[in-house]
mmCIF file of C-alpha atoms in Angstrom:
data_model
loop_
_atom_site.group_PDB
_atom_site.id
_atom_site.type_symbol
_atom_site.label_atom_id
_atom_site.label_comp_id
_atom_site.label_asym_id
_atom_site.label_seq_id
_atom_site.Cartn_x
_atom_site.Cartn_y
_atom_site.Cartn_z
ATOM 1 C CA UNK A 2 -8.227 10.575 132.825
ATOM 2 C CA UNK A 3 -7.440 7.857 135.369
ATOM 3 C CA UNK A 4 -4.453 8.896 136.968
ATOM 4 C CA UNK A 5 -5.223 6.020 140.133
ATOM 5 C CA UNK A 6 -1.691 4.636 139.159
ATOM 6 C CA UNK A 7 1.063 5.240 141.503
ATOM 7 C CA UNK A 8 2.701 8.618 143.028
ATOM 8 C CA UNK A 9 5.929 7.703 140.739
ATOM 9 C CA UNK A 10 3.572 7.344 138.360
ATOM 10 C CA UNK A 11 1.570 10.541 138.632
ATOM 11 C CA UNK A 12 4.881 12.261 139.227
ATOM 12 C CA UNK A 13 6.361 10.766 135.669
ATOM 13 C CA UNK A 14 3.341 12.131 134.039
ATOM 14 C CA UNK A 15 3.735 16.111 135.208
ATOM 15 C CA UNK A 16 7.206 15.868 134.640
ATOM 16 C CA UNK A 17 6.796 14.338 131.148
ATOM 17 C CA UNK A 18 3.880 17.209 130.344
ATOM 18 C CA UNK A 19 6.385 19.977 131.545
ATOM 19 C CA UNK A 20 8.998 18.718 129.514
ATOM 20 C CA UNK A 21 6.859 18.495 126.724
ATOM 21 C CA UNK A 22 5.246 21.772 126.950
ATOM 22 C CA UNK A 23 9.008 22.923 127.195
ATOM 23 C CA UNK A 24 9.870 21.775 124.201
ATOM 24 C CA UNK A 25 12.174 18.910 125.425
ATOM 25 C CA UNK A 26 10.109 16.110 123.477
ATOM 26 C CA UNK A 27 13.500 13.764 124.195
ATOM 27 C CA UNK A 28 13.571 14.203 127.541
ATOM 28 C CA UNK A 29 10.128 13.787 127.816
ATOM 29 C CA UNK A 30 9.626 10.412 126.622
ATOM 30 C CA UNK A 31 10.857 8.423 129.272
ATOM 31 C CA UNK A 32 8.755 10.160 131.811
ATOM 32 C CA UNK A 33 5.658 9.490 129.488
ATOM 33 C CA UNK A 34 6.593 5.418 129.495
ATOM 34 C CA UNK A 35 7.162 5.764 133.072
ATOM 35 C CA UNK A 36 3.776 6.868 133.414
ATOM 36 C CA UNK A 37 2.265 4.358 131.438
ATOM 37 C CA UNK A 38 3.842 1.564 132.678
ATOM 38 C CA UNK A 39 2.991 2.998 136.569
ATOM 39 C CA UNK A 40 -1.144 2.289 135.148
ATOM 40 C CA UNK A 41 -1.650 6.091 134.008
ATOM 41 C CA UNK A 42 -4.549 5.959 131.308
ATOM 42 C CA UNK A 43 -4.939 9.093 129.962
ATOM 43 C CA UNK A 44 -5.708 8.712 126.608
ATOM 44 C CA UNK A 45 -3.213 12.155 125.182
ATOM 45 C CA UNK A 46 -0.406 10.262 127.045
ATOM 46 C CA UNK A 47 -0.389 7.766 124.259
ATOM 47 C CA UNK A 48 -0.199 10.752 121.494
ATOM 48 C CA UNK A 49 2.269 13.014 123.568
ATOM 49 C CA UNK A 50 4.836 9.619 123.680
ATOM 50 C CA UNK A 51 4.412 8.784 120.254
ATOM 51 C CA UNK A 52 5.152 12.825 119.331
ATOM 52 C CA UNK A 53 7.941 12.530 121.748
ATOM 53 C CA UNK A 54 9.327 8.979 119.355
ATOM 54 C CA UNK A 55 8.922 10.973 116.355
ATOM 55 C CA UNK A 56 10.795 13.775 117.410
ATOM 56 C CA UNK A 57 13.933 11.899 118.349
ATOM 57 C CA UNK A 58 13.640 9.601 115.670
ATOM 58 C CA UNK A 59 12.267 6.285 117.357
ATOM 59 C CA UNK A 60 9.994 5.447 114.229
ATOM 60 C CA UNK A 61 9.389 2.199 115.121
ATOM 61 C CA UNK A 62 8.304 2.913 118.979
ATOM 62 C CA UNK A 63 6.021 5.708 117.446
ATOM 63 C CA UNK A 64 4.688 3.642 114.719
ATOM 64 C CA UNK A 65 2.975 1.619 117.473
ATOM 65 C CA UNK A 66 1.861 4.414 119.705
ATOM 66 C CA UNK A 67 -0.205 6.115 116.540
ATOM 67 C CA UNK A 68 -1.147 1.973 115.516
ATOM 68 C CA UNK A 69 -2.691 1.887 118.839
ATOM 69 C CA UNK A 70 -4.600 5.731 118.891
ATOM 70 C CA UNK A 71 -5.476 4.898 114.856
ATOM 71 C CA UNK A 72 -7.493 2.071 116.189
ATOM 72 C CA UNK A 73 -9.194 3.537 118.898
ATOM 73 C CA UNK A 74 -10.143 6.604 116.678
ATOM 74 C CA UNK A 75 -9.591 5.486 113.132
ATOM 75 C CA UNK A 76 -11.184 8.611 112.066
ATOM 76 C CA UNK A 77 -8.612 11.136 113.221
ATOM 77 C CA UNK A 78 -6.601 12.115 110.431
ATOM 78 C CA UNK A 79 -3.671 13.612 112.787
ATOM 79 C CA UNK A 80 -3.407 9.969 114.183
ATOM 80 C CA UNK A 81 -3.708 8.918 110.597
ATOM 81 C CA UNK A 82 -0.576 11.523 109.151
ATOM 82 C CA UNK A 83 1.563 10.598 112.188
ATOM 83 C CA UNK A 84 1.232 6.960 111.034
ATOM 84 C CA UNK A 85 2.049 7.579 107.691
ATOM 85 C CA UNK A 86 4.810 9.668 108.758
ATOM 86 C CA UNK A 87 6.244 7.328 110.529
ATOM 87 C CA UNK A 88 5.646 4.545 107.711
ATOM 88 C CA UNK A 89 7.382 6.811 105.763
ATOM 89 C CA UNK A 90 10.735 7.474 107.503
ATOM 90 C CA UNK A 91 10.898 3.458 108.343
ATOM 91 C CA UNK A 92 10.604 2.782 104.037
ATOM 92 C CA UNK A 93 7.484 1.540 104.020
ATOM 93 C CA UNK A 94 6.492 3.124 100.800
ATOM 94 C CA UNK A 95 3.150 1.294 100.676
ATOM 95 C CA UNK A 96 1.654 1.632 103.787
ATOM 96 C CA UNK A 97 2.662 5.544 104.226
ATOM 97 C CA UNK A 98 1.146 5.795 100.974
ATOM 98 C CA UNK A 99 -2.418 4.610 102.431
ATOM 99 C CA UNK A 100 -1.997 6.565 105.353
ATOM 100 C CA UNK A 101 -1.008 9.614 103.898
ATOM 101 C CA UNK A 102 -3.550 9.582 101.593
ATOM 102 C CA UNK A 103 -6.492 8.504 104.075
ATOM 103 C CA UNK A 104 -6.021 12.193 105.478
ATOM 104 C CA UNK A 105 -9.431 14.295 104.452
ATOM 105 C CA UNK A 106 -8.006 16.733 101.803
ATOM 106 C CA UNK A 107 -9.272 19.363 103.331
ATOM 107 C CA UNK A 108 -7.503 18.679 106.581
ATOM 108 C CA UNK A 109 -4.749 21.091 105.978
ATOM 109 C CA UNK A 110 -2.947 20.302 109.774
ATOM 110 C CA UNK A 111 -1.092 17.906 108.043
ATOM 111 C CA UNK A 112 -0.450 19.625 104.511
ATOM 112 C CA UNK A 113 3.041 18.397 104.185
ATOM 113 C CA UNK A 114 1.406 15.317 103.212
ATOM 114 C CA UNK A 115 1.839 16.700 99.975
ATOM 115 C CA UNK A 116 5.235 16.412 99.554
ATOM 116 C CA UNK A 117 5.802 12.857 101.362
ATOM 117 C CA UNK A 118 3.211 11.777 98.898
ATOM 118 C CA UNK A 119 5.657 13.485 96.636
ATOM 119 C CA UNK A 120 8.609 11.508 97.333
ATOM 120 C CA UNK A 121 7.043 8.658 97.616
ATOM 121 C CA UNK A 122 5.051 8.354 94.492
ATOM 122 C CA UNK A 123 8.362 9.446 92.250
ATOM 123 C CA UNK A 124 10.688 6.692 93.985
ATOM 124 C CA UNK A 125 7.804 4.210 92.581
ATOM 125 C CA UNK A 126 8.172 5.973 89.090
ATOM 126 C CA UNK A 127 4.502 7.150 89.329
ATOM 127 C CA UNK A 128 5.110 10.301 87.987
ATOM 128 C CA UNK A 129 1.430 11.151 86.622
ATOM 129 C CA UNK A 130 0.816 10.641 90.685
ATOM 130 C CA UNK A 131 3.763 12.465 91.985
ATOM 131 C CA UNK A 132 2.830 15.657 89.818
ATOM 132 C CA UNK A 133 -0.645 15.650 91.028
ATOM 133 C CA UNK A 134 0.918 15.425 94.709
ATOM 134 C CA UNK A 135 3.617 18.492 94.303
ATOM 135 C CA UNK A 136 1.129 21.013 92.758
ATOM 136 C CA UNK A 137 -1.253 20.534 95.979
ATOM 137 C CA UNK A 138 2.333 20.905 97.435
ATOM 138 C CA UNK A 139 2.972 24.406 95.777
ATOM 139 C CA UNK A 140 -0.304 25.443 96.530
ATOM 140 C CA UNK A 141 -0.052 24.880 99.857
ATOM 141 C CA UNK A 142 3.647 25.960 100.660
ATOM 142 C CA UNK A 143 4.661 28.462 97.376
ATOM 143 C CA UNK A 144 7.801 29.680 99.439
ATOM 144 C CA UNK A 145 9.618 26.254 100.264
ATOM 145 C CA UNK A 146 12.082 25.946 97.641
ATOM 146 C CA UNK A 147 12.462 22.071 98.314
ATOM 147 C CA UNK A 148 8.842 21.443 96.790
ATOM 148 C CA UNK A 149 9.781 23.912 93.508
ATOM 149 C CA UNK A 150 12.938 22.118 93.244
ATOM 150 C CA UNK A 151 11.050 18.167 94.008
ATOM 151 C CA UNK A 152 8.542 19.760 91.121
ATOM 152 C CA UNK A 153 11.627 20.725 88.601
ATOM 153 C CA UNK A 154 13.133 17.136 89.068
ATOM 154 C CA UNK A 155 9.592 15.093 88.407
ATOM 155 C CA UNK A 156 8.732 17.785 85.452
ATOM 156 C CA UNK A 157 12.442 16.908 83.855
ATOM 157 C CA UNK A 158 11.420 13.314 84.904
ATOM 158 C CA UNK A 159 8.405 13.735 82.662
ATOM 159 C CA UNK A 160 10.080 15.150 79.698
ATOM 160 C CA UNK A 161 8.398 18.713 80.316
ATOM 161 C CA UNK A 162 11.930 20.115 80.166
ATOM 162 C CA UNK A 163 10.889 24.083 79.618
ATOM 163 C CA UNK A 164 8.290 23.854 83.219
ATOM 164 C CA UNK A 165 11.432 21.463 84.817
ATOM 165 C CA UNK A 166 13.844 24.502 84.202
ATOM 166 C CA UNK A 167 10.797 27.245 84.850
ATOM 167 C CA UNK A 168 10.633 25.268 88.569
ATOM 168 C CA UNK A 169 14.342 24.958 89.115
ATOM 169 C CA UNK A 170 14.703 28.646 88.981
ATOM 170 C CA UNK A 171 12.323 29.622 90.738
ATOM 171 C CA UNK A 172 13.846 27.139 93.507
ATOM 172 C CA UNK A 173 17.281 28.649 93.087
ATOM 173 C CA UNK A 174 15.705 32.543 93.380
ATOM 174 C CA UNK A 175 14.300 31.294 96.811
ATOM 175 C CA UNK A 176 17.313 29.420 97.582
ATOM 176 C CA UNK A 177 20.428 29.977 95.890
ATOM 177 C CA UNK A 178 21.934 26.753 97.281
ATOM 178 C CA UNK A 179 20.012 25.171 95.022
ATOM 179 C CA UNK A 180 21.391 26.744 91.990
ATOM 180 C CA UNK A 181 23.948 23.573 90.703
ATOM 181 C CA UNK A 182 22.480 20.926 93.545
ATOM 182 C CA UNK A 183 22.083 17.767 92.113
ATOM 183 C CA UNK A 184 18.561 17.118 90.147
ATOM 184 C CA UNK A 185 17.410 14.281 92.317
ATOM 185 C CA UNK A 186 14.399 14.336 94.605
ATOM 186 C CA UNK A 187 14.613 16.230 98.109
ATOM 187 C CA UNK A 188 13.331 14.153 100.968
#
């Protein structure tokens, strides 16, 4: 870590760490450009920022903080996910879609995948694609009523009418709320 820049900028980078480590991802993101822009090179300042965008919902400022780590280690499938995460909330079906499924299947850090892939692949009316996605959901996250309830709506989607209703009760059991909610995907 070259932290040569200067004392502002050293100073901009503890504060932003202790605010991140505190939780306060908002508040920490100004510190973290701060730093950067003072000449501070450490290469987790880059990630902690673009965590710090995603959190407050600056998808376009962290879309080009994980751009920039995704091309420096292209093989990191958190950098990867965060991309595609962030591809995802700006609408950018096709490119989240290549992201999200770059990530090593086995890399279960970023799991959730699952259900993005979900979404994204039943708003394109792949629905062959979208089941395959929301069954590694449910085996992943059995208790999330969301991904029973995503399942019910791309089952009814598919004509498979008794598993549709078998998934939207099971939904409804974990989360009553769901009981008359509208059958259209969760995001």
């Amino acid at each position: 870590m070259n932290t040569e820049g200067s004392d502002p900028a050293k100073q901009a980078y503890i504060m932003g760490l202790k605010k991140y480590r505190d939780g306060d991802l908002k508040a920490a993101c100004p510190y973290f450009s701060q730093a950067i822009d003072g000449g501070i090179d450490d290469f987790d300042i880059l990630y902690y920022r673009g965590m710090c965008h995603l959190e407050v919902g600056d998808y376009q400022l962290a879309l080009i903080d994980f751009e920039v780590l995704v091309r420096q280690q292209p093989e990191n499938p958190e950098y990867i996910f965060r991309r595609g995460f962030a591809h995802y909330k700006l609408g950018m079906s096709t490119e989240a879609i290549r992201d999200l499924a770059l990530v090593p299947e086995d890399f279960d850090d970023c799991s959730i995948r699952w259900h993005y892939l979900t979404v994204l692949f039943y708003k394109l009316g792949d629905y062959e694609a979208a089941l395959g996605a929301i069954e590694k959901a449910l085996t992943k996250f059995p208790t999330i009523p969301k991904i029973w309830f995503n399942a019910g709506v791309i089952l009814a989607a598919m004509n498979l009418n008794d598993r549709a209703d078998l998934a939207f009760v099971t939904a409804s059991k974990i989360d009553s709320r769901l009981t008359n909610a509208s059958r259209m995907i969760l995001e």
